[in-house]
Amino acid sequence: MQSTKPSNRGGPISSDTRINDRIRVPEVRLVGPNGEQVGIVRIEDALRLAQEADLDLVEVAPQARPPVCKLMDYGKFKYESAQKARESRRNQQQTVIKEQKLRPKIDPHDYETKKGHVSRFLGQGHKVKVTIMFRGREQSRPELGFRLLQRLADDVSELGFIEANPKQDGRNMIMVLAPHKTNKTKPKANA
């Protein structure tokens, strides 16, 4: 009969880098502090070399056979990798998608207002998802929505282009507009 008690074997797999005494293999491929190959050595010898050089033994490739370890200052290594990660996050560009909803039978003044919003979003460098919502019998006339989306795309063509062509999605018709590359560096227009 199987017990329902959880077994004590194993535990959560740690994603942390193993250093010094936490490395539990009989031998490792050792890389020196300046990147020179030392070769395959016993773990005791590698730890002794690390202690003599006042450095840490850091496992850099645990999946290799035998695992690859390097002599380095672990605190400095962690600091530099955190700095690189922060720098790469800062250089990433966040894509913002704004949404504008329309109806097929939209009043001319309402259309101009919505077109102004779309123009402002594109001018700020954001993508715009334009959705036309159909109700009742309007669903049988999708060409009205298609013409309205084409008209909107033509009206804002100097600021952006159609990234995703209009397509019917149930009761809605969706189109995505993206700004031209040169708009991203312009300062905000009078909004």
PDB file of C-alpha atoms in Angstrom:
ATOM      1  CA  MET A   1       0.000   0.000   0.000  1.00  0.00           C
ATOM      2  CA  GLN A   2       1.363   3.417  -0.958  1.00  0.00           C
ATOM      3  CA  SER A   3       1.627   6.090   1.672  1.00  0.00           C
ATOM      4  CA  THR A   4       0.158   9.512   1.036  1.00  0.00           C
ATOM      5  CA  LYS A   5       2.974  11.166   2.963  1.00  0.00           C
ATOM      6  CA  PRO A   6       5.343  13.216   0.773  1.00  0.00           C
ATOM      7  CA  SER A   7       8.811  11.721   0.459  1.00  0.00           C
ATOM      8  CA  ASN A   8      11.841  13.489   1.879  1.00  0.00           C
ATOM      9  CA  ARG A   9      13.987  12.701  -1.139  1.00  0.00           C
ATOM     10  CA  GLY A  10      15.190  15.728  -3.043  1.00  0.00           C
ATOM     11  CA  GLY A  11      13.850  19.197  -2.720  1.00  0.00           C
ATOM     12  CA  PRO A  12      13.281  22.271  -4.784  1.00  0.00           C
ATOM     13  CA  ILE A  13      15.926  22.689  -7.463  1.00  0.00           C
ATOM     14  CA  SER A  14      17.949  25.773  -6.706  1.00  0.00           C
ATOM     15  CA  SER A  15      18.751  28.166  -9.520  1.00  0.00           C
ATOM     16  CA  ASP A  16      21.529  29.778  -7.464  1.00  0.00           C
ATOM     17  CA  THR A  17      25.101  29.352  -8.579  1.00  0.00           C
ATOM     18  CA  ARG A  18      26.938  26.854  -6.382  1.00  0.00           C
ATOM     19  CA  ILE A  19      30.180  28.087  -4.848  1.00  0.00           C
ATOM     20  CA  ASN A  20      32.980  26.638  -2.714  1.00  0.00           C
ATOM     21  CA  ASP A  21      31.749  23.890  -0.330  1.00  0.00           C
ATOM     22  CA  ARG A  22      28.334  23.634  -2.022  1.00  0.00           C
ATOM     23  CA  ILE A  23      29.914  21.993  -5.076  1.00  0.00           C
ATOM     24  CA  ARG A  24      29.447  18.258  -4.423  1.00  0.00           C
ATOM     25  CA  VAL A  25      31.182  16.435  -7.275  1.00  0.00           C
ATOM     26  CA  PRO A  26      34.437  14.438  -7.075  1.00  0.00           C
ATOM     27  CA  GLU A  27      36.241  16.394  -9.810  1.00  0.00           C
ATOM     28  CA  VAL A  28      35.787  19.556 -11.847  1.00  0.00           C
ATOM     29  CA  ARG A  29      37.219  21.180 -14.965  1.00  0.00           C
ATOM     30  CA  LEU A  30      39.014  24.196 -13.513  1.00  0.00           C
ATOM     31  CA  VAL A  31      39.453  27.587 -15.157  1.00  0.00           C
ATOM     32  CA  GLY A  32      41.895  30.026 -13.590  1.00  0.00           C
ATOM     33  CA  PRO A  33      41.158  33.624 -12.531  1.00  0.00           C
ATOM     34  CA  ASN A  34      42.448  35.019 -15.849  1.00  0.00           C
ATOM     35  CA  GLY A  35      40.531  32.520 -18.005  1.00  0.00           C
ATOM     36  CA  GLU A  36      43.400  30.047 -18.437  1.00  0.00           C
ATOM     37  CA  GLN A  37      42.523  26.325 -18.526  1.00  0.00           C
ATOM     38  CA  VAL A  38      43.942  24.447 -15.528  1.00  0.00           C
ATOM     39  CA  GLY A  39      42.374  21.089 -16.466  1.00  0.00           C
ATOM     40  CA  ILE A  40      40.388  18.425 -14.636  1.00  0.00           C
ATOM     41  CA  VAL A  41      41.273  18.415 -10.930  1.00  0.00           C
ATOM     42  CA  ARG A  42      39.844  16.892  -7.766  1.00  0.00           C
ATOM     43  CA  ILE A  43      37.424  19.142  -5.888  1.00  0.00           C
ATOM     44  CA  GLU A  44      39.708  19.236  -2.817  1.00  0.00           C
ATOM     45  CA  ASP A  45      42.609  20.567  -4.930  1.00  0.00           C
ATOM     46  CA  ALA A  46      40.349  23.156  -6.581  1.00  0.00           C
ATOM     47  CA  LEU A  47      39.098  24.401  -3.207  1.00  0.00           C
ATOM     48  CA  ARG A  48      42.690  24.572  -1.901  1.00  0.00           C
ATOM     49  CA  LEU A  49      43.770  26.620  -4.969  1.00  0.00           C
ATOM     50  CA  ALA A  50      40.825  28.979  -4.453  1.00  0.00           C
ATOM     51  CA  GLN A  51      41.710  29.443  -0.787  1.00  0.00           C
ATOM     52  CA  GLU A  52      45.379  30.121  -1.584  1.00  0.00           C
ATOM     53  CA  ALA A  53      44.418  32.752  -4.182  1.00  0.00           C
ATOM     54  CA  ASP A  54      41.844  34.279  -1.775  1.00  0.00           C
ATOM     55  CA  LEU A  55      39.101  33.703  -4.375  1.00  0.00           C
ATOM     56  CA  ASP A  56      35.910  31.660  -4.627  1.00  0.00           C
ATOM     57  CA  LEU A  57      35.402  28.464  -6.602  1.00  0.00           C
ATOM     58  CA  VAL A  58      32.287  29.165  -8.703  1.00  0.00           C
ATOM     59  CA  GLU A  59      30.431  26.574 -10.776  1.00  0.00           C
ATOM     60  CA  VAL A  60      29.856  28.253 -14.160  1.00  0.00           C
ATOM     61  CA  ALA A  61      28.611  25.264 -16.195  1.00  0.00           C
ATOM     62  CA  PRO A  62      26.919  22.729 -13.880  1.00  0.00           C
ATOM     63  CA  GLN A  63      25.450  20.666 -16.751  1.00  0.00           C
ATOM     64  CA  ALA A  64      28.879  19.861 -18.249  1.00  0.00           C
ATOM     65  CA  ARG A  65      30.625  16.576 -17.453  1.00  0.00           C
ATOM     66  CA  PRO A  66      32.639  17.207 -15.324  1.00  0.00           C
ATOM     67  CA  PRO A  67      31.177  20.571 -14.217  1.00  0.00           C
ATOM     68  CA  VAL A  68      33.209  23.646 -15.151  1.00  0.00           C
ATOM     69  CA  CYS A  69      34.330  25.792 -12.219  1.00  0.00           C
ATOM     70  CA  LYS A  70      36.207  29.076 -12.240  1.00  0.00           C
ATOM     71  CA  LEU A  71      38.332  30.842  -9.667  1.00  0.00           C
ATOM     72  CA  MET A  72      36.872  34.329  -9.184  1.00  0.00           C
ATOM     73  CA  ASP A  73      35.692  36.900  -6.661  1.00  0.00           C
ATOM     74  CA  TYR A  74      32.033  35.864  -6.364  1.00  0.00           C
ATOM     75  CA  GLY A  75      30.830  39.139  -4.799  1.00  0.00           C
ATOM     76  CA  LYS A  76      32.325  41.143  -7.656  1.00  0.00           C
ATOM     77  CA  PHE A  77      30.845  38.675 -10.186  1.00  0.00           C
ATOM     78  CA  LYS A  78      27.334  39.029  -8.710  1.00  0.00           C
ATOM     79  CA  TYR A  79      27.620  42.829  -8.648  1.00  0.00           C
ATOM     80  CA  GLU A  80      28.750  43.031 -12.274  1.00  0.00           C
ATOM     81  CA  SER A  81      26.020  40.653 -13.489  1.00  0.00           C
ATOM     82  CA  ALA A  82      23.392  42.712 -11.628  1.00  0.00           C
ATOM     83  CA  GLN A  83      24.745  45.878 -13.297  1.00  0.00           C
ATOM     84  CA  LYS A  84      24.541  44.214 -16.741  1.00  0.00           C
ATOM     85  CA  ALA A  85      20.969  43.086 -16.084  1.00  0.00           C
ATOM     86  CA  ARG A  86      19.973  46.595 -14.972  1.00  0.00           C
ATOM     87  CA  GLU A  87      21.599  48.113 -18.062  1.00  0.00           C
ATOM     88  CA  SER A  88      19.818  45.704 -20.414  1.00  0.00           C
ATOM     89  CA  ARG A  89      16.457  46.462 -18.753  1.00  0.00           C
ATOM     90  CA  ARG A  90      17.071  50.182 -19.176  1.00  0.00           C
ATOM     91  CA  ASN A  91      17.795  49.737 -22.896  1.00  0.00           C
ATOM     92  CA  GLN A  92      14.622  47.733 -23.507  1.00  0.00           C
ATOM     93  CA  GLN A  93      11.737  49.577 -25.061  1.00  0.00           C
ATOM     94  CA  GLN A  94       8.300  49.051 -23.596  1.00  0.00           C
ATOM     95  CA  THR A  95       5.641  48.610 -26.272  1.00  0.00           C
ATOM     96  CA  VAL A  96       2.406  50.288 -25.262  1.00  0.00           C
ATOM     97  CA  ILE A  97      -0.779  49.478 -27.129  1.00  0.00           C
ATOM     98  CA  LYS A  98      -3.563  52.014 -26.741  1.00  0.00           C
ATOM     99  CA  GLU A  99      -7.099  51.094 -27.730  1.00  0.00           C
ATOM    100  CA  GLN A 100      -9.762  53.173 -29.462  1.00  0.00           C
ATOM    101  CA  LYS A 101     -13.308  51.850 -29.881  1.00  0.00           C
ATOM    102  CA  LEU A 102     -15.695  52.988 -32.621  1.00  0.00           C
ATOM    103  CA  ARG A 103     -19.171  52.125 -33.865  1.00  0.00           C
ATOM    104  CA  PRO A 104     -20.061  51.732 -37.556  1.00  0.00           C
ATOM    105  CA  LYS A 105     -22.652  54.555 -37.419  1.00  0.00           C
ATOM    106  CA  ILE A 106     -20.410  57.177 -35.824  1.00  0.00           C
ATOM    107  CA  ASP A 107     -21.248  60.886 -35.893  1.00  0.00           C
ATOM    108  CA  PRO A 108     -18.755  63.026 -37.910  1.00  0.00           C
ATOM    109  CA  HIS A 109     -17.801  65.068 -34.832  1.00  0.00           C
ATOM    110  CA  ASP A 110     -17.264  61.920 -32.741  1.00  0.00           C
ATOM    111  CA  TYR A 111     -15.132  60.492 -35.552  1.00  0.00           C
ATOM    112  CA  GLU A 112     -12.931  63.614 -35.546  1.00  0.00           C
ATOM    113  CA  THR A 113     -12.506  63.342 -31.761  1.00  0.00           C
ATOM    114  CA  LYS A 114     -11.522  59.662 -31.964  1.00  0.00           C
ATOM    115  CA  LYS A 115      -9.194  60.404 -34.893  1.00  0.00           C
ATOM    116  CA  GLY A 116      -7.537  63.100 -32.735  1.00  0.00           C
ATOM    117  CA  HIS A 117      -6.952  60.539 -29.963  1.00  0.00           C
ATOM    118  CA  VAL A 118      -5.442  58.056 -32.429  1.00  0.00           C
ATOM    119  CA  SER A 119      -3.206  60.805 -33.871  1.00  0.00           C
ATOM    120  CA  ARG A 120      -2.032  61.786 -30.398  1.00  0.00           C
ATOM    121  CA  PHE A 121      -1.213  58.185 -29.463  1.00  0.00           C
ATOM    122  CA  LEU A 122       0.717  57.612 -32.699  1.00  0.00           C
ATOM    123  CA  GLY A 123       2.527  60.925 -32.221  1.00  0.00           C
ATOM    124  CA  GLN A 124       3.691  59.749 -28.789  1.00  0.00           C
ATOM    125  CA  GLY A 125       5.079  56.564 -30.351  1.00  0.00           C
ATOM    126  CA  HIS A 126       2.392  54.143 -29.135  1.00  0.00           C
ATOM    127  CA  LYS A 127       0.658  51.465 -31.167  1.00  0.00           C
ATOM    128  CA  VAL A 128      -3.111  51.818 -31.455  1.00  0.00           C
ATOM    129  CA  LYS A 129      -5.631  48.979 -31.602  1.00  0.00           C
ATOM    130  CA  VAL A 130      -8.781  50.287 -33.275  1.00  0.00           C
ATOM    131  CA  THR A 131     -11.901  48.228 -32.568  1.00  0.00           C
ATOM    132  CA  ILE A 132     -15.249  48.615 -34.297  1.00  0.00           C
ATOM    133  CA  MET A 133     -18.083  47.115 -32.286  1.00  0.00           C
ATOM    134  CA  PHE A 134     -21.082  45.769 -34.233  1.00  0.00           C
ATOM    135  CA  ARG A 135     -24.519  45.317 -32.690  1.00  0.00           C
ATOM    136  CA  GLY A 136     -27.506  43.399 -33.979  1.00  0.00           C
ATOM    137  CA  ARG A 137     -28.033  43.798 -37.716  1.00  0.00           C
ATOM    138  CA  GLU A 138     -24.816  45.799 -38.106  1.00  0.00           C
ATOM    139  CA  GLN A 139     -22.999  42.445 -38.066  1.00  0.00           C
ATOM    140  CA  SER A 140     -24.442  41.635 -41.480  1.00  0.00           C
ATOM    141  CA  ARG A 141     -22.696  44.730 -42.939  1.00  0.00           C
ATOM    142  CA  PRO A 142     -18.988  44.327 -42.051  1.00  0.00           C
ATOM    143  CA  GLU A 143     -18.007  46.398 -45.107  1.00  0.00           C
ATOM    144  CA  LEU A 144     -19.191  49.529 -43.226  1.00  0.00           C
ATOM    145  CA  GLY A 145     -16.658  48.867 -40.498  1.00  0.00           C
ATOM    146  CA  PHE A 146     -13.948  47.995 -43.011  1.00  0.00           C
ATOM    147  CA  ARG A 147     -14.494  51.287 -44.885  1.00  0.00           C
ATOM    148  CA  LEU A 148     -14.423  53.230 -41.607  1.00  0.00           C
ATOM    149  CA  LEU A 149     -11.112  51.622 -40.582  1.00  0.00           C
ATOM    150  CA  GLN A 150      -9.599  52.309 -44.007  1.00  0.00           C
ATOM    151  CA  ARG A 151     -10.723  55.948 -43.788  1.00  0.00           C
ATOM    152  CA  LEU A 152      -9.143  56.289 -40.347  1.00  0.00           C
ATOM    153  CA  ALA A 153      -5.899  54.697 -41.567  1.00  0.00           C
ATOM    154  CA  ASP A 154      -5.786  57.098 -44.526  1.00  0.00           C
ATOM    155  CA  ASP A 155      -6.470  60.101 -42.262  1.00  0.00           C
ATOM    156  CA  VAL A 156      -3.539  59.273 -39.937  1.00  0.00           C
ATOM    157  CA  SER A 157      -1.205  57.875 -42.619  1.00  0.00           C
ATOM    158  CA  GLU A 158       1.384  60.650 -42.019  1.00  0.00           C
ATOM    159  CA  LEU A 159       1.757  59.493 -38.389  1.00  0.00           C
ATOM    160  CA  GLY A 160       1.428  55.724 -38.688  1.00  0.00           C
ATOM    161  CA  PHE A 161       0.789  52.696 -40.858  1.00  0.00           C
ATOM    162  CA  ILE A 162      -1.433  49.614 -40.702  1.00  0.00           C
ATOM    163  CA  GLU A 163       0.476  46.925 -38.832  1.00  0.00           C
ATOM    164  CA  ALA A 164      -2.395  44.401 -38.743  1.00  0.00           C
ATOM    165  CA  ASN A 165      -5.078  44.626 -41.432  1.00  0.00           C
ATOM    166  CA  PRO A 166      -8.723  44.817 -40.352  1.00  0.00           C
ATOM    167  CA  LYS A 167     -10.184  41.435 -39.476  1.00  0.00           C
ATOM    168  CA  GLN A 168     -13.533  40.322 -38.118  1.00  0.00           C
ATOM    169  CA  ASP A 169     -13.418  38.841 -34.614  1.00  0.00           C
ATOM    170  CA  GLY A 170     -16.934  37.866 -33.573  1.00  0.00           C
ATOM    171  CA  ARG A 171     -18.915  41.064 -33.002  1.00  0.00           C
ATOM    172  CA  ASN A 172     -15.812  43.219 -33.422  1.00  0.00           C
ATOM    173  CA  MET A 173     -13.505  44.230 -36.251  1.00  0.00           C
ATOM    174  CA  ILE A 174      -9.933  44.950 -35.195  1.00  0.00           C
ATOM    175  CA  MET A 175      -7.040  46.803 -36.848  1.00  0.00           C
ATOM    176  CA  VAL A 176      -3.653  47.736 -35.370  1.00  0.00           C
ATOM    177  CA  LEU A 177      -1.852  50.950 -36.320  1.00  0.00           C
ATOM    178  CA  ALA A 178       1.838  51.453 -35.564  1.00  0.00           C
ATOM    179  CA  PRO A 179       3.781  54.744 -35.596  1.00  0.00           C
ATOM    180  CA  HIS A 180       6.429  55.436 -38.204  1.00  0.00           C
ATOM    181  CA  LYS A 181       9.954  55.009 -36.786  1.00  0.00           C
ATOM    182  CA  THR A 182      10.751  58.742 -37.010  1.00  0.00           C
ATOM    183  CA  ASN A 183       7.843  59.725 -34.718  1.00  0.00           C
ATOM    184  CA  LYS A 184       9.412  58.196 -31.607  1.00  0.00           C
ATOM    185  CA  THR A 185      12.034  60.919 -31.260  1.00  0.00           C
ATOM    186  CA  LYS A 186       9.671  63.858 -31.750  1.00  0.00           C
ATOM    187  CA  PRO A 187       8.589  65.765 -28.646  1.00  0.00           C
ATOM    188  CA  LYS A 188       4.958  65.569 -27.635  1.00  0.00           C
ATOM    189  CA  ALA A 189       2.671  67.560 -29.914  1.00  0.00           C
ATOM    190  CA  ASN A 190       0.267  70.071 -28.388  1.00  0.00           C
ATOM    191  CA  ALA A 191      -2.096  67.800 -26.521  1.00  0.00           C
TER     192      ALA A 191
END
